[in-house]
Amino acid sequence: MKDRFGREINYLRISLTDRCNLRCVYCMPMHGLTFVPNDELLSAAEIETVVRAAVEVGFRKVRLTGGEPTLRTDIVEIVERIAGVNGIEQIAMTTNGYRLPYIAHDLKKAGLTRVNIHVDSLNKETLGKIMRLGSLDKAWAGIEAAEAAGLTPIKLNAVITRGYNDDAAAELAELSLRRPWQIRFIELMPFGGPTEIQLHHYVSSDEVKSWIEQKLGPLFPINNGHLDGEARVYRLAGAEGTVGFISPVSNPYCDDCNRMRLTADGRLRMCLLVEGEINFQKTLRNGGSHTELVSLFEKAVLAKPVGHQLKNGQFAENRTMSQIGG
Ligand code: SAM
Ligand code: SF4
């Protein structure tokens, strides 16, 4: 289904939980957090019901995220249920990877297509500084488990945060020389009463790209400069993999946005960076029919805003990235 601005909306990102086993500096504080109570989270069956309705308005691709989606003990069942919905062509997951050594094969068998794994540095000390409870060994074991299970092509996500992991850009990009992975750099975004780090430690994609080129040589655009999802993609000379830049702040891709986000407590968010939401959980729990859910999706597609307004200083105040689903 197309929205009011002619964009085909076909990609649903589903947050499975707002909880996480890590506390990345730009995402979650170490203490004082409150989480959605378990009985407020959509169950595996409710998620399947929502996906069945989404397919009717043209959604074809699902991404599971969070918080940390692998913390859900019913994660394999969730994937299996979504994979069983006729019309779903791809199920991906964004994860810190720590639980993948235990579940990657089961996820693949259940129908998961591929994963994006989050690692902000290849240096243990730097990783500890930025991902706080993070461990390079665990992230690496997760990447290897994903590859062994065939959850490919692998994409790695990093957020370069000034003063925390500046050195990581070239180190991570270098991995693309010998691995068939896409190394992606996501610009730091402000959320939910933006934090000091989000406002003052932002580094633009252009700056990250220049740091990489200074160390590793030119990055050549591929795809004729077209977006791969939300990333602008490049390749270093002779590299097996690629380097992507996701630039929601410096170079927004709102004109090409094809996605919506379902929060872990069942609110459909039309834009990551704009506050409006539609309460699917309420309709589900009041015994709403399939037809009612389909019309909620239609209403949502028509209500999708043209884009975010960060350039005008407008931030979404009502939720953080981990609460919406990254
Ligand atoms: N826990 C999983 C992970 O870390 O990949 C999934 C959720 S996490 C919110 C998804 C992605 O969002 C991660 O790559 C993380 O670095 C990124 N992220 C978190 N907060 C962000 C922010 N304020 N701006 C930009 N990216 C952010
Ligand atoms: Fe957890 Fe992902 Fe947020 Fe890091 S970015 S604290 S791994 S949800």
mmCIF file with all atom_site columns, N, CA and C and ligand atoms in Angstrom, residues 20 26-27 65-69 94-96 116-118 120 157-159 186-191 198 321-322 325-326, ligand 1:
data_model
loop_
_atom_site.group_PDB
_atom_site.id
_atom_site.type_symbol
_atom_site.label_atom_id
_atom_site.label_alt_id
_atom_site.label_comp_id
_atom_site.label_asym_id
_atom_site.label_entity_id
_atom_site.label_seq_id
_atom_site.pdbx_PDB_ins_code
_atom_site.Cartn_x
_atom_site.Cartn_y
_atom_site.Cartn_z
_atom_site.occupancy
_atom_site.B_iso_or_equiv
_atom_site.pdbx_formal_charge
_atom_site.auth_seq_id
_atom_site.auth_comp_id
_atom_site.auth_asym_id
_atom_site.auth_atom_id
_atom_site.pdbx_PDB_model_num
ATOM   1   N N   . CYS A 1 20  ? 17.527 -5.100  27.765 1.00 0.00 ? 20  CYS A N   1
ATOM   2   C CA  . CYS A 1 20  ? 18.776 -5.466  27.089 1.00 0.00 ? 20  CYS A CA  1
ATOM   3   C C   . CYS A 1 20  ? 19.776 -5.974  28.100 1.00 0.00 ? 20  CYS A C   1
ATOM   4   N N   . TYR A 1 26  ? 25.082 5.489   24.449 1.00 0.00 ? 26  TYR A N   1
ATOM   5   C CA  . TYR A 1 26  ? 24.170 6.406   23.745 1.00 0.00 ? 26  TYR A CA  1
ATOM   6   C C   . TYR A 1 26  ? 22.743 5.872   23.726 1.00 0.00 ? 26  TYR A C   1
ATOM   7   N N   . CYS A 1 27  ? 22.538 4.668   24.289 1.00 0.00 ? 27  CYS A N   1
ATOM   8   C CA  . CYS A 1 27  ? 21.227 4.025   24.182 1.00 0.00 ? 27  CYS A CA  1
ATOM   9   C C   . CYS A 1 27  ? 20.509 3.925   25.527 1.00 0.00 ? 27  CYS A C   1
ATOM   10  N N   . THR A 1 65  ? 13.674 -6.724  16.508 1.00 0.00 ? 65  THR A N   1
ATOM   11  C CA  . THR A 1 65  ? 14.677 -5.899  17.153 1.00 0.00 ? 65  THR A CA  1
ATOM   12  C C   . THR A 1 65  ? 14.262 -5.620  18.592 1.00 0.00 ? 65  THR A C   1
ATOM   13  N N   . GLY A 1 66  ? 14.855 -4.601  19.216 1.00 0.00 ? 66  GLY A N   1
ATOM   14  C CA  . GLY A 1 66  ? 14.499 -4.302  20.593 1.00 0.00 ? 66  GLY A CA  1
ATOM   15  C C   . GLY A 1 66  ? 15.117 -2.970  20.994 1.00 0.00 ? 66  GLY A C   1
ATOM   16  N N   . GLY A 1 67  ? 15.504 -2.850  22.212 1.00 0.00 ? 67  GLY A N   1
ATOM   17  C CA  . GLY A 1 67  ? 16.044 -3.775  23.186 1.00 0.00 ? 67  GLY A CA  1
ATOM   18  C C   . GLY A 1 67  ? 16.793 -4.928  22.510 1.00 0.00 ? 67  GLY A C   1
ATOM   19  N N   . GLU A 1 68  ? 17.010 -5.960  23.255 1.00 0.00 ? 68  GLU A N   1
ATOM   20  C CA  . GLU A 1 68  ? 17.733 -7.095  22.683 1.00 0.00 ? 68  GLU A CA  1
ATOM   21  C C   . GLU A 1 68  ? 16.732 -8.239  22.410 1.00 0.00 ? 68  GLU A C   1
ATOM   22  N N   . PRO A 1 69  ? 16.412 -8.472  21.139 1.00 0.00 ? 69  PRO A N   1
ATOM   23  C CA  . PRO A 1 69  ? 15.338 -9.414  20.808 1.00 0.00 ? 69  PRO A CA  1
ATOM   24  C C   . PRO A 1 69  ? 15.609 -10.847 21.265 1.00 0.00 ? 69  PRO A C   1
ATOM   25  N N   . THR A 1 94  ? 17.972 -7.623  14.229 1.00 0.00 ? 94  THR A N   1
ATOM   26  C CA  . THR A 1 94  ? 19.073 -6.764  14.680 1.00 0.00 ? 94  THR A CA  1
ATOM   27  C C   . THR A 1 94  ? 19.368 -7.147  16.121 1.00 0.00 ? 94  THR A C   1
ATOM   28  N N   . THR A 1 95  ? 20.618 -7.494  16.399 1.00 0.00 ? 95  THR A N   1
ATOM   29  C CA  . THR A 1 95  ? 20.950 -8.072  17.711 1.00 0.00 ? 95  THR A CA  1
ATOM   30  C C   . THR A 1 95  ? 22.381 -7.712  18.092 1.00 0.00 ? 95  THR A C   1
ATOM   31  N N   . ASN A 1 96  ? 22.657 -7.781  19.400 1.00 0.00 ? 96  ASN A N   1
ATOM   32  C CA  . ASN A 1 96  ? 24.064 -7.642  19.788 1.00 0.00 ? 96  ASN A CA  1
ATOM   33  C C   . ASN A 1 96  ? 24.791 -8.980  19.656 1.00 0.00 ? 96  ASN A C   1
ATOM   34  N N   . ASN A 1 116 ? 21.715 -8.582  11.526 1.00 0.00 ? 116 ASN A N   1
ATOM   35  C CA  . ASN A 1 116 ? 22.653 -7.462  11.666 1.00 0.00 ? 116 ASN A CA  1
ATOM   36  C C   . ASN A 1 116 ? 23.178 -7.553  13.091 1.00 0.00 ? 116 ASN A C   1
ATOM   37  N N   . ILE A 1 117 ? 24.487 -7.531  13.240 1.00 0.00 ? 117 ILE A N   1
ATOM   38  C CA  . ILE A 1 117 ? 25.060 -7.648  14.585 1.00 0.00 ? 117 ILE A CA  1
ATOM   39  C C   . ILE A 1 117 ? 25.769 -6.340  14.949 1.00 0.00 ? 117 ILE A C   1
ATOM   40  N N   . HIS A 1 118 ? 25.506 -5.914  16.159 1.00 0.00 ? 118 HIS A N   1
ATOM   41  C CA  . HIS A 1 118 ? 25.983 -4.614  16.615 1.00 0.00 ? 118 HIS A CA  1
ATOM   42  C C   . HIS A 1 118 ? 27.319 -4.769  17.327 1.00 0.00 ? 118 HIS A C   1
ATOM   43  N N   . ASP A 1 120 ? 30.560 -1.985  18.245 1.00 0.00 ? 120 ASP A N   1
ATOM   44  C CA  . ASP A 1 120 ? 31.015 -0.604  18.076 1.00 0.00 ? 120 ASP A CA  1
ATOM   45  C C   . ASP A 1 120 ? 32.526 -0.448  18.036 1.00 0.00 ? 120 ASP A C   1
ATOM   46  N N   . ASN A 1 157 ? 26.676 -3.487  12.536 1.00 0.00 ? 157 ASN A N   1
ATOM   47  C CA  . ASN A 1 157 ? 26.255 -2.102  12.793 1.00 0.00 ? 157 ASN A CA  1
ATOM   48  C C   . ASN A 1 157 ? 27.148 -1.469  13.843 1.00 0.00 ? 157 ASN A C   1
ATOM   49  N N   . ALA A 1 158 ? 27.575 -0.241  13.586 1.00 0.00 ? 158 ALA A N   1
ATOM   50  C CA  . ALA A 1 158 ? 28.322 0.512   14.601 1.00 0.00 ? 158 ALA A CA  1
ATOM   51  C C   . ALA A 1 158 ? 27.844 1.952   14.618 1.00 0.00 ? 158 ALA A C   1
ATOM   52  N N   . VAL A 1 159 ? 27.884 2.549   15.801 1.00 0.00 ? 159 VAL A N   1
ATOM   53  C CA  . VAL A 1 159 ? 27.587 3.979   15.934 1.00 0.00 ? 159 VAL A CA  1
ATOM   54  C C   . VAL A 1 159 ? 28.886 4.644   16.398 1.00 0.00 ? 159 VAL A C   1
ATOM   55  N N   . ILE A 1 186 ? 26.038 3.895   11.605 1.00 0.00 ? 186 ILE A N   1
ATOM   56  C CA  . ILE A 1 186 ? 24.754 4.586   11.808 1.00 0.00 ? 186 ILE A CA  1
ATOM   57  C C   . ILE A 1 186 ? 25.029 5.899   12.536 1.00 0.00 ? 186 ILE A C   1
ATOM   58  N N   . GLU A 1 187 ? 24.498 6.991   12.025 1.00 0.00 ? 187 GLU A N   1
ATOM   59  C CA  . GLU A 1 187 ? 24.669 8.258   12.744 1.00 0.00 ? 187 GLU A CA  1
ATOM   60  C C   . GLU A 1 187 ? 23.868 8.246   14.042 1.00 0.00 ? 187 GLU A C   1
ATOM   61  N N   . LEU A 1 188 ? 24.488 8.809   15.063 1.00 0.00 ? 188 LEU A N   1
ATOM   62  C CA  . LEU A 1 188 ? 23.845 8.923   16.372 1.00 0.00 ? 188 LEU A CA  1
ATOM   63  C C   . LEU A 1 188 ? 22.609 9.823   16.279 1.00 0.00 ? 188 LEU A C   1
ATOM   64  N N   . MET A 1 189 ? 21.498 9.315   16.788 1.00 0.00 ? 189 MET A N   1
ATOM   65  C CA  . MET A 1 189 ? 20.242 10.097  16.717 1.00 0.00 ? 189 MET A CA  1
ATOM   66  C C   . MET A 1 189 ? 19.789 10.508  18.121 1.00 0.00 ? 189 MET A C   1
ATOM   67  N N   . PRO A 1 190 ? 19.101 11.648  18.206 1.00 0.00 ? 190 PRO A N   1
ATOM   68  C CA  . PRO A 1 190 ? 18.574 12.101  19.502 1.00 0.00 ? 190 PRO A CA  1
ATOM   69  C C   . PRO A 1 190 ? 17.173 11.571  19.746 1.00 0.00 ? 190 PRO A C   1
ATOM   70  N N   . PHE A 1 191 ? 16.938 11.054  20.952 1.00 0.00 ? 191 PHE A N   1
ATOM   71  C CA  . PHE A 1 191 ? 15.622 10.506  21.318 1.00 0.00 ? 191 PHE A CA  1
ATOM   72  C C   . PHE A 1 191 ? 15.203 10.940  22.696 1.00 0.00 ? 191 PHE A C   1
ATOM   73  N N   . GLN A 1 198 ? 23.979 12.096  23.014 1.00 0.00 ? 198 GLN A N   1
ATOM   74  C CA  . GLN A 1 198 ? 23.311 12.140  21.707 1.00 0.00 ? 198 GLN A CA  1
ATOM   75  C C   . GLN A 1 198 ? 23.448 13.523  21.064 1.00 0.00 ? 198 GLN A C   1
ATOM   76  N N   . MET A 1 321 ? 15.270 4.922   21.698 1.00 0.00 ? 321 MET A N   1
ATOM   77  C CA  . MET A 1 321 ? 15.490 3.954   20.620 1.00 0.00 ? 321 MET A CA  1
ATOM   78  C C   . MET A 1 321 ? 15.196 2.524   21.087 1.00 0.00 ? 321 MET A C   1
ATOM   79  N N   . SER A 1 322 ? 15.663 2.185   22.300 1.00 0.00 ? 322 SER A N   1
ATOM   80  C CA  . SER A 1 322 ? 15.462 0.811   22.782 1.00 0.00 ? 322 SER A CA  1
ATOM   81  C C   . SER A 1 322 ? 13.995 0.528   23.072 1.00 0.00 ? 322 SER A C   1
ATOM   82  N N   . GLY A 1 325 ? 12.441 0.328   19.213 1.00 0.00 ? 325 GLY A N   1
ATOM   83  C CA  . GLY A 1 325 ? 12.966 -0.761  18.386 1.00 0.00 ? 325 GLY A CA  1
ATOM   84  C C   . GLY A 1 325 ? 13.862 -0.153  17.339 1.00 0.00 ? 325 GLY A C   1
ATOM   85  N N   . GLY A 1 326 ? 15.160 -0.426  17.450 1.00 0.00 ? 326 GLY A N   1
ATOM   86  C CA  . GLY A 1 326 ? 16.148 0.217   16.567 1.00 0.00 ? 326 GLY A CA  1
ATOM   87  C C   . GLY A 1 326 ? 16.172 -0.433  15.195 1.00 0.00 ? 326 GLY A C   1
HETATM 88  N N1  . SAM B 2 .   ? 20.187 -4.628  20.868 1.00 0.00 ? 1   SAM B N1  1
HETATM 89  C C1  . SAM B 2 .   ? 20.228 -4.739  19.447 1.00 0.00 ? 1   SAM B C1  1
HETATM 90  C C2  . SAM B 2 .   ? 21.462 -4.088  18.879 1.00 0.00 ? 1   SAM B C2  1
HETATM 91  O O1  . SAM B 2 .   ? 22.150 -3.416  19.628 1.00 0.00 ? 1   SAM B O1  1
HETATM 92  O O2  . SAM B 2 .   ? 21.691 -4.246  17.685 1.00 0.00 ? 1   SAM B O2  1
HETATM 93  C C3  . SAM B 2 .   ? 19.007 -4.206  18.767 1.00 0.00 ? 1   SAM B C3  1
HETATM 94  C C4  . SAM B 2 .   ? 18.469 -2.877  19.221 1.00 0.00 ? 1   SAM B C4  1
HETATM 95  S S1  . SAM B 2 .   ? 19.571 -1.504  19.058 1.00 0.00 ? 1   SAM B S1  1
HETATM 96  C C5  . SAM B 2 .   ? 18.530 -0.189  19.617 1.00 0.00 ? 1   SAM B C5  1
HETATM 97  C C6  . SAM B 2 .   ? 19.682 -1.361  17.293 1.00 0.00 ? 1   SAM B C6  1
HETATM 98  C C7  . SAM B 2 .   ? 20.749 -0.443  16.769 1.00 0.00 ? 1   SAM B C7  1
HETATM 99  O O3  . SAM B 2 .   ? 20.426 0.865   17.175 1.00 0.00 ? 1   SAM B O3  1
HETATM 100 C C8  . SAM B 2 .   ? 22.153 -0.721  17.266 1.00 0.00 ? 1   SAM B C8  1
HETATM 101 O O4  . SAM B 2 .   ? 23.020 -0.857  16.156 1.00 0.00 ? 1   SAM B O4  1
HETATM 102 C C9  . SAM B 2 .   ? 22.516 0.522   18.051 1.00 0.00 ? 1   SAM B C9  1
HETATM 103 O O5  . SAM B 2 .   ? 23.880 0.866   17.919 1.00 0.00 ? 1   SAM B O5  1
HETATM 104 C C10 . SAM B 2 .   ? 21.616 1.547   17.426 1.00 0.00 ? 1   SAM B C10 1
HETATM 105 N N2  . SAM B 2 .   ? 21.309 2.681   18.308 1.00 0.00 ? 1   SAM B N2  1
HETATM 106 C C11 . SAM B 2 .   ? 20.906 2.690   19.593 1.00 0.00 ? 1   SAM B C11 1
HETATM 107 N N3  . SAM B 2 .   ? 20.690 3.958   20.026 1.00 0.00 ? 1   SAM B N3  1
HETATM 108 C C12 . SAM B 2 .   ? 20.958 4.763   18.977 1.00 0.00 ? 1   SAM B C12 1
HETATM 109 C C13 . SAM B 2 .   ? 20.925 6.174   18.769 1.00 0.00 ? 1   SAM B C13 1
HETATM 110 N N4  . SAM B 2 .   ? 20.575 7.013   19.737 1.00 0.00 ? 1   SAM B N4  1
HETATM 111 N N5  . SAM B 2 .   ? 21.240 6.643   17.540 1.00 0.00 ? 1   SAM B N5  1
HETATM 112 C C14 . SAM B 2 .   ? 21.602 5.807   16.539 1.00 0.00 ? 1   SAM B C14 1
HETATM 113 N N6  . SAM B 2 .   ? 21.652 4.472   16.673 1.00 0.00 ? 1   SAM B N6  1
HETATM 114 C C15 . SAM B 2 .   ? 21.347 3.955   17.871 1.00 0.00 ? 1   SAM B C15 1
#
